[in-house]
C-alpha cells in the first residue's frame, strides 16, 4: 500500500496529490502541495494528522490563504483544509459557536443583520474563523481576542484542549497558535446586542473605505508588514519611496504601501525579493526594521532568513 492509499483507508474526504497552492491563496502564488486533504469530519481530521505523524510528514493547516505566502517549489508534506470538517456555526442568544473552517465574511454580515455586535471589528477581513484566531485578526476597531471566550484546539498528538482567551495568549496579530502547533477546531465568541441598522451602516462604510484605500482589484494578501510600535508600516514604505516598485510581477501597490499585488505571474521569489528590497530601504532611511505579517508556509524564521539573504 502506498502512503496515500494509507491516508485514503483512514480518512474520508478529499485528498489530492500535487494540488497547486496558487489556487488556495489570495495572492495567487505557490507551487504544489505533496498532499492536500479536506477531511470530511473532525474524526477524519484527527486520522489525517495521525497519518502524517506515522509517515513522518510535516503538515500545515490553511484557511482561505488570505495571509499566506507559499513557496514556488511547493510543500513536501500534508496541507489540511477545514472547509468540511469544521464548517458549522450556531447562535445561542448572544453567544456564537463557530467552526475553524467557517468563512468570516458571511458570519460578520449575518450577525450584524441579527443585531449582534462584536464581529464588525473584523469586517472586510477575508479568511476563516481559524485563520482569524491564529492571526488575532483585527482593525483599529478591535480584534478577535475581544470576543473570544475559548478555542478548542487539536494538538499534534491527537489530544483536544480547550484554551481560554488568556490561554490563547493573543497579542497584536499573534496568538499561541503561532508559537505552538495546533489546529483551531472551533471557538465560542461573546457578542453584544446592538442596533442592526447601525451595524449594517458601519459595515457598508468600512467596505467603501477599504475599496477606496486598498488594491482589492488585484490579488494580494492584505498587509505584508506588521506595524512597528507607534508607526504604520505603510507610511514608512511610502516615505521610503517604495510605492509602485516592482520585482517581476510583484509590485508594492501604488494605492497602499503595505500591500504587495500580483500583476499576473508573480512568484514567491519575486515577492520575497521585493520584500527584502523594501525592508532594506526602510531600515536604511529610518533605522526601523520591518517584520512580516504575512505567514510563510515554511515558517517565519525561514522567511526572516530569506529576507536577509534573498535568493538570486
Ligand atoms: C484584502 C485583504 C484585507 C485584509 N485585511 C486585514 C485586516 O484588516 N486585518 C487583519 O488582521 N488581517 C487582514 N488581512 C489578512 C488576513 O485576511 C487575515 O490574517 C485572516 O485572518 C487570515 O485568515 P485565513 O483563513 O485566510 O488564514 P490563512 O491565510 O490561510 O492562514 C494564516 C495563518 O493562520 C493559520 N491557520 C489558519 N487556519 C487555522 C486553524 N484552524 N488553526 C490554526 N491555525 C490556522 C495558518 O497555518 C497560517 O499560519 C487581509 C487580507 C486581505 C487579502
JSON list of N, CA and C and ligand atoms in Angstrom, two decimals, residues 26 61-68 82 125-128 130-132 134-135 137-139 173 182-184 210 214 216 220-222 295, ligand 1:
[
{"chain": "A", "resi": 26, "resn": "UNK", "atom": "N", "xyz": [-4.86, 34.04, -1.69]},
{"chain": "A", "resi": 26, "resn": "UNK", "atom": "CA", "xyz": [-5.43, 35.23, -2.35]},
{"chain": "A", "resi": 26, "resn": "UNK", "atom": "C", "xyz": [-4.36, 35.99, -3.15]},
{"chain": "A", "resi": 61, "resn": "UNK", "atom": "N", "xyz": [-2.00, 23.64, 8.43]},
{"chain": "A", "resi": 61, "resn": "UNK", "atom": "CA", "xyz": [-3.43, 23.87, 8.20]},
{"chain": "A", "resi": 61, "resn": "UNK", "atom": "C", "xyz": [-3.56, 25.24, 7.54]},
{"chain": "A", "resi": 62, "resn": "UNK", "atom": "N", "xyz": [-4.44, 25.34, 6.55]},
{"chain": "A", "resi": 62, "resn": "UNK", "atom": "CA", "xyz": [-4.66, 26.65, 5.93]},
{"chain": "A", "resi": 62, "resn": "UNK", "atom": "C", "xyz": [-6.16, 26.97, 5.96]},
{"chain": "A", "resi": 63, "resn": "UNK", "atom": "N", "xyz": [-6.43, 28.27, 5.91]},
{"chain": "A", "resi": 63, "resn": "UNK", "atom": "CA", "xyz": [-7.82, 28.72, 5.83]},
{"chain": "A", "resi": 63, "resn": "UNK", "atom": "C", "xyz": [-8.08, 29.15, 4.40]},
{"chain": "A", "resi": 64, "resn": "UNK", "atom": "N", "xyz": [-8.36, 30.45, 4.21]},
{"chain": "A", "resi": 64, "resn": "UNK", "atom": "CA", "xyz": [-8.57, 30.94, 2.84]},
{"chain": "A", "resi": 64, "resn": "UNK", "atom": "C", "xyz": [-7.27, 31.39, 2.19]},
{"chain": "A", "resi": 65, "resn": "UNK", "atom": "N", "xyz": [-6.16, 31.23, 2.90]},
{"chain": "A", "resi": 65, "resn": "UNK", "atom": "CA", "xyz": [-4.88, 31.63, 2.33]},
{"chain": "A", "resi": 65, "resn": "UNK", "atom": "C", "xyz": [-4.79, 33.13, 2.09]},
{"chain": "A", "resi": 66, "resn": "UNK", "atom": "N", "xyz": [-5.48, 33.92, 2.93]},
{"chain": "A", "resi": 66, "resn": "UNK", "atom": "CA", "xyz": [-5.50, 35.36, 2.69]},
{"chain": "A", "resi": 66, "resn": "UNK", "atom": "C", "xyz": [-4.36, 36.08, 3.41]},
{"chain": "A", "resi": 67, "resn": "UNK", "atom": "N", "xyz": [-3.54, 35.31, 4.10]},
{"chain": "A", "resi": 67, "resn": "UNK", "atom": "CA", "xyz": [-2.36, 35.91, 4.75]},
{"chain": "A", "resi": 67, "resn": "UNK", "atom": "C", "xyz": [-1.16, 34.98, 4.57]},
{"chain": "A", "resi": 68, "resn": "UNK", "atom": "N", "xyz": [-1.13, 34.33, 3.43]},
{"chain": "A", "resi": 68, "resn": "UNK", "atom": "CA", "xyz": [-0.22, 33.21, 3.26]},
{"chain": "A", "resi": 68, "resn": "UNK", "atom": "C", "xyz": [0.64, 33.38, 2.02]},
{"chain": "A", "resi": 82, "resn": "UNK", "atom": "N", "xyz": [-9.96, 22.90, 6.57]},
{"chain": "A", "resi": 82, "resn": "UNK", "atom": "CA", "xyz": [-11.05, 22.55, 7.50]},
{"chain": "A", "resi": 82, "resn": "UNK", "atom": "C", "xyz": [-12.42, 22.85, 6.89]},
{"chain": "A", "resi": 125, "resn": "UNK", "atom": "N", "xyz": [-12.21, 41.60, 6.61]},
{"chain": "A", "resi": 125, "resn": "UNK", "atom": "CA", "xyz": [-11.04, 40.70, 6.68]},
{"chain": "A", "resi": 125, "resn": "UNK", "atom": "C", "xyz": [-11.44, 39.40, 6.00]},
{"chain": "A", "resi": 126, "resn": "UNK", "atom": "N", "xyz": [-10.79, 39.05, 4.88]},
{"chain": "A", "resi": 126, "resn": "UNK", "atom": "CA", "xyz": [-11.15, 37.78, 4.27]},
{"chain": "A", "resi": 126, "resn": "UNK", "atom": "C", "xyz": [-10.58, 36.66, 5.15]},
{"chain": "A", "resi": 127, "resn": "UNK", "atom": "N", "xyz": [-11.03, 35.46, 4.97]},
{"chain": "A", "resi": 127, "resn": "UNK", "atom": "CA", "xyz": [-10.44, 34.36, 5.74]},
{"chain": "A", "resi": 127, "resn": "UNK", "atom": "C", "xyz": [-11.46, 33.57, 6.50]},
{"chain": "A", "resi": 128, "resn": "UNK", "atom": "N", "xyz": [-10.95, 32.64, 7.29]},
{"chain": "A", "resi": 128, "resn": "UNK", "atom": "CA", "xyz": [-11.79, 31.75, 8.08]},
{"chain": "A", "resi": 128, "resn": "UNK", "atom": "C", "xyz": [-11.70, 32.13, 9.56]},
{"chain": "A", "resi": 130, "resn": "UNK", "atom": "N", "xyz": [-10.75, 30.09, 11.87]},
{"chain": "A", "resi": 130, "resn": "UNK", "atom": "CA", "xyz": [-9.48, 29.54, 12.36]},
{"chain": "A", "resi": 130, "resn": "UNK", "atom": "C", "xyz": [-8.31, 30.45, 12.05]},
{"chain": "A", "resi": 131, "resn": "UNK", "atom": "N", "xyz": [-8.28, 30.97, 10.82]},
{"chain": "A", "resi": 131, "resn": "UNK", "atom": "CA", "xyz": [-7.20, 31.88, 10.43]},
{"chain": "A", "resi": 131, "resn": "UNK", "atom": "C", "xyz": [-7.26, 33.16, 11.26]},
{"chain": "A", "resi": 132, "resn": "UNK", "atom": "N", "xyz": [-8.46, 33.66, 11.50]},
{"chain": "A", "resi": 132, "resn": "UNK", "atom": "CA", "xyz": [-8.62, 34.90, 12.26]},
{"chain": "A", "resi": 132, "resn": "UNK", "atom": "C", "xyz": [-8.19, 34.70, 13.71]},
{"chain": "A", "resi": 134, "resn": "UNK", "atom": "N", "xyz": [-5.89, 32.38, 14.72]},
{"chain": "A", "resi": 134, "resn": "UNK", "atom": "CA", "xyz": [-4.43, 32.19, 14.72]},
{"chain": "A", "resi": 134, "resn": "UNK", "atom": "C", "xyz": [-3.73, 33.54, 14.58]},
{"chain": "A", "resi": 135, "resn": "UNK", "atom": "N", "xyz": [-4.30, 34.42, 13.74]},
{"chain": "A", "resi": 135, "resn": "UNK", "atom": "CA", "xyz": [-3.66, 35.71, 13.46]},
{"chain": "A", "resi": 135, "resn": "UNK", "atom": "C", "xyz": [-4.10, 36.80, 14.44]},
{"chain": "A", "resi": 137, "resn": "UNK", "atom": "N", "xyz": [-6.83, 38.41, 14.05]},
{"chain": "A", "resi": 137, "resn": "UNK", "atom": "CA", "xyz": [-7.15, 39.41, 13.02]},
{"chain": "A", "resi": 137, "resn": "UNK", "atom": "C", "xyz": [-7.87, 40.59, 13.66]},
{"chain": "A", "resi": 138, "resn": "UNK", "atom": "N", "xyz": [-7.67, 41.76, 13.08]},
{"chain": "A", "resi": 138, "resn": "UNK", "atom": "CA", "xyz": [-8.33, 42.93, 13.65]},
{"chain": "A", "resi": 138, "resn": "UNK", "atom": "C", "xyz": [-8.17, 44.16, 12.79]},
{"chain": "A", "resi": 139, "resn": "UNK", "atom": "N", "xyz": [-8.75, 45.23, 13.29]},
{"chain": "A", "resi": 139, "resn": "UNK", "atom": "CA", "xyz": [-8.70, 46.54, 12.65]},
{"chain": "A", "resi": 139, "resn": "UNK", "atom": "C", "xyz": [-8.58, 47.55, 13.80]},
{"chain": "A", "resi": 173, "resn": "UNK", "atom": "N", "xyz": [-1.76, 40.88, 16.23]},
{"chain": "A", "resi": 173, "resn": "UNK", "atom": "CA", "xyz": [-1.69, 39.94, 15.08]},
{"chain": "A", "resi": 173, "resn": "UNK", "atom": "C", "xyz": [-0.94, 38.64, 15.43]},
{"chain": "A", "resi": 182, "resn": "UNK", "atom": "N", "xyz": [-0.97, 23.54, 16.46]},
{"chain": "A", "resi": 182, "resn": "UNK", "atom": "CA", "xyz": [-2.31, 23.20, 16.93]},
{"chain": "A", "resi": 182, "resn": "UNK", "atom": "C", "xyz": [-3.30, 23.66, 15.90]},
{"chain": "A", "resi": 183, "resn": "UNK", "atom": "N", "xyz": [-4.45, 23.01, 15.87]},
{"chain": "A", "resi": 183, "resn": "UNK", "atom": "CA", "xyz": [-5.48, 23.38, 14.89]},
{"chain": "A", "resi": 183, "resn": "UNK", "atom": "C", "xyz": [-6.70, 23.90, 15.64]},
{"chain": "A", "resi": 184, "resn": "UNK", "atom": "N", "xyz": [-7.11, 25.13, 15.35]},
{"chain": "A", "resi": 184, "resn": "UNK", "atom": "CA", "xyz": [-8.31, 25.68, 15.98]},
{"chain": "A", "resi": 184, "resn": "UNK", "atom": "C", "xyz": [-9.53, 25.00, 15.34]},
{"chain": "A", "resi": 210, "resn": "UNK", "atom": "N", "xyz": [-12.45, 50.56, 2.50]},
{"chain": "A", "resi": 210, "resn": "UNK", "atom": "CA", "xyz": [-11.45, 49.59, 2.00]},
{"chain": "A", "resi": 210, "resn": "UNK", "atom": "C", "xyz": [-11.30, 49.70, 0.48]},
{"chain": "A", "resi": 214, "resn": "UNK", "atom": "N", "xyz": [-7.60, 50.35, -0.50]},
{"chain": "A", "resi": 214, "resn": "UNK", "atom": "CA", "xyz": [-6.85, 49.09, -0.68]},
{"chain": "A", "resi": 214, "resn": "UNK", "atom": "C", "xyz": [-6.99, 48.59, -2.13]},
{"chain": "A", "resi": 216, "resn": "UNK", "atom": "N", "xyz": [-8.05, 46.21, -3.92]},
{"chain": "A", "resi": 216, "resn": "UNK", "atom": "CA", "xyz": [-8.84, 44.97, -3.87]},
{"chain": "A", "resi": 216, "resn": "UNK", "atom": "C", "xyz": [-9.08, 44.39, -5.26]},
{"chain": "A", "resi": 220, "resn": "UNK", "atom": "N", "xyz": [-3.85, 39.96, -3.70]},
{"chain": "A", "resi": 220, "resn": "UNK", "atom": "CA", "xyz": [-2.97, 40.48, -2.65]},
{"chain": "A", "resi": 220, "resn": "UNK", "atom": "C", "xyz": [-3.18, 39.65, -1.39]},
{"chain": "A", "resi": 221, "resn": "UNK", "atom": "N", "xyz": [-2.40, 39.94, -0.36]},
{"chain": "A", "resi": 221, "resn": "UNK", "atom": "CA", "xyz": [-2.55, 39.18, 0.89]},
{"chain": "A", "resi": 221, "resn": "UNK", "atom": "C", "xyz": [-2.73, 40.12, 2.08]},
{"chain": "A", "resi": 222, "resn": "UNK", "atom": "N", "xyz": [-3.37, 41.26, 1.83]},
{"chain": "A", "resi": 222, "resn": "UNK", "atom": "CA", "xyz": [-3.54, 42.22, 2.93]},
{"chain": "A", "resi": 222, "resn": "UNK", "atom": "C", "xyz": [-2.20, 42.81, 3.30]},
{"chain": "A", "resi": 295, "resn": "UNK", "atom": "N", "xyz": [2.28, 35.18, 6.50]},
{"chain": "A", "resi": 295, "resn": "UNK", "atom": "CA", "xyz": [2.86, 33.92, 7.01]},
{"chain": "A", "resi": 295, "resn": "UNK", "atom": "C", "xyz": [3.45, 33.12, 5.85]},
{"chain": "B", "resi": 1, "resn": "LIG", "atom": "C1", "xyz": [-7.74, 42.33, 1.03]},
{"chain": "B", "resi": 1, "resn": "LIG", "atom": "C2", "xyz": [-7.27, 41.86, 2.40]},
{"chain": "B", "resi": 1, "resn": "LIG", "atom": "C3", "xyz": [-7.51, 42.63, 3.52]},
{"chain": "B", "resi": 1, "resn": "LIG", "atom": "C4", "xyz": [-7.08, 42.19, 4.77]},
{"chain": "B", "resi": 1, "resn": "LIG", "atom": "N1", "xyz": [-7.36, 42.98, 5.86]},
{"chain": "B", "resi": 1, "resn": "LIG", "atom": "C5", "xyz": [-6.99, 42.57, 7.09]},
{"chain": "B", "resi": 1, "resn": "LIG", "atom": "C6", "xyz": [-7.30, 43.36, 8.25]},
{"chain": "B", "resi": 1, "resn": "LIG", "atom": "O1", "xyz": [-7.90, 44.43, 8.18]},
{"chain": "B", "resi": 1, "resn": "LIG", "atom": "N2", "xyz": [-6.91, 42.88, 9.46]},
{"chain": "B", "resi": 1, "resn": "LIG", "atom": "C7", "xyz": [-6.24, 41.69, 9.60]},
{"chain": "B", "resi": 1, "resn": "LIG", "atom": "O2", "xyz": [-5.95, 41.30, 10.74]},
{"chain": "B", "resi": 1, "resn": "LIG", "atom": "N3", "xyz": [-5.95, 40.92, 8.51]},
{"chain": "B", "resi": 1, "resn": "LIG", "atom": "C8", "xyz": [-6.30, 41.32, 7.27]},
{"chain": "B", "resi": 1, "resn": "LIG", "atom": "N4", "xyz": [-5.99, 40.56, 6.18]},
{"chain": "B", "resi": 1, "resn": "LIG", "atom": "C9", "xyz": [-5.17, 39.33, 6.35]},
{"chain": "B", "resi": 1, "resn": "LIG", "atom": "C10", "xyz": [-5.98, 38.03, 6.51]},
{"chain": "B", "resi": 1, "resn": "LIG", "atom": "O3", "xyz": [-7.24, 38.16, 5.90]},
{"chain": "B", "resi": 1, "resn": "LIG", "atom": "C11", "xyz": [-6.14, 37.62, 7.97]},
{"chain": "B", "resi": 1, "resn": "LIG", "atom": "O4", "xyz": [-4.89, 37.39, 8.59]},
{"chain": "B", "resi": 1, "resn": "LIG", "atom": "C12", "xyz": [-7.01, 36.37, 8.12]},
{"chain": "B", "resi": 1, "resn": "LIG", "atom": "O5", "xyz": [-7.33, 36.19, 9.47]},
{"chain": "B", "resi": 1, "resn": "LIG", "atom": "C13", "xyz": [-6.33, 35.09, 7.59]},
{"chain": "B", "resi": 1, "resn": "LIG", "atom": "O6", "xyz": [-7.30, 34.04, 7.60]},
{"chain": "B", "resi": 1, "resn": "LIG", "atom": "P1", "xyz": [-7.20, 32.78, 6.63]},
{"chain": "B", "resi": 1, "resn": "LIG", "atom": "O7", "xyz": [-8.28, 31.84, 6.99]},
{"chain": "B", "resi": 1, "resn": "LIG", "atom": "O8", "xyz": [-7.16, 33.22, 5.22]},
{"chain": "B", "resi": 1, "resn": "LIG", "atom": "O9", "xyz": [-5.80, 32.17, 7.09]},
{"chain": "B", "resi": 1, "resn": "LIG", "atom": "P2", "xyz": [-4.60, 31.69, 6.15]},
{"chain": "B", "resi": 1, "resn": "LIG", "atom": "O10", "xyz": [-4.06, 32.86, 5.42]},
{"chain": "B", "resi": 1, "resn": "LIG", "atom": "O11", "xyz": [-4.98, 30.50, 5.38]},
{"chain": "B", "resi": 1, "resn": "LIG", "atom": "O12", "xyz": [-3.55, 31.27, 7.28]},
{"chain": "B", "resi": 1, "resn": "LIG", "atom": "C14", "xyz": [-2.93, 32.27, 8.07]},
{"chain": "B", "resi": 1, "resn": "LIG", "atom": "C15", "xyz": [-2.25, 31.56, 9.25]},
{"chain": "B", "resi": 1, "resn": "LIG", "atom": "O13", "xyz": [-3.24, 31.01, 10.10]},
{"chain": "B", "resi": 1, "resn": "LIG", "atom": "C16", "xyz": [-3.02, 29.60, 10.28]},
{"chain": "B", "resi": 1, "resn": "LIG", "atom": "N5", "xyz": [-4.33, 28.96, 10.39]},
{"chain": "B", "resi": 1, "resn": "LIG", "atom": "C17", "xyz": [-5.35, 29.00, 9.51]},
{"chain": "B", "resi": 1, "resn": "LIG", "atom": "N6", "xyz": [-6.39, 28.29, 9.98]},
{"chain": "B", "resi": 1, "resn": "LIG", "atom": "C18", "xyz": [-6.01, 27.77, 11.17]},
{"chain": "B", "resi": 1, "resn": "LIG", "atom": "C19", "xyz": [-6.63, 26.94, 12.14]},
{"chain": "B", "resi": 1, "resn": "LIG", "atom": "N7", "xyz": [-7.90, 26.50, 12.00]},
{"chain": "B", "resi": 1, "resn": "LIG", "atom": "N8", "xyz": [-5.93, 26.59, 13.24]},
{"chain": "B", "resi": 1, "resn": "LIG", "atom": "C20", "xyz": [-4.66, 27.03, 13.43]},
{"chain": "B", "resi": 1, "resn": "LIG", "atom": "N9", "xyz": [-4.02, 27.83, 12.56]},
{"chain": "B", "resi": 1, "resn": "LIG", "atom": "C21", "xyz": [-4.69, 28.20, 11.44]},
{"chain": "B", "resi": 1, "resn": "LIG", "atom": "C22", "xyz": [-2.25, 29.16, 9.03]},
{"chain": "B", "resi": 1, "resn": "LIG", "atom": "O14", "xyz": [-1.48, 27.99, 9.29]},
{"chain": "B", "resi": 1, "resn": "LIG", "atom": "C23", "xyz": [-1.36, 30.39, 8.80]},
{"chain": "B", "resi": 1, "resn": "LIG", "atom": "O15", "xyz": [-0.23, 30.37, 9.65]},
{"chain": "B", "resi": 1, "resn": "LIG", "atom": "C24", "xyz": [-6.39, 40.98, 4.91]},
{"chain": "B", "resi": 1, "resn": "LIG", "atom": "C25", "xyz": [-6.15, 40.18, 3.77]},
{"chain": "B", "resi": 1, "resn": "LIG", "atom": "C26", "xyz": [-6.59, 40.62, 2.52]},
{"chain": "B", "resi": 1, "resn": "LIG", "atom": "C27", "xyz": [-6.33, 39.75, 1.31]}
]
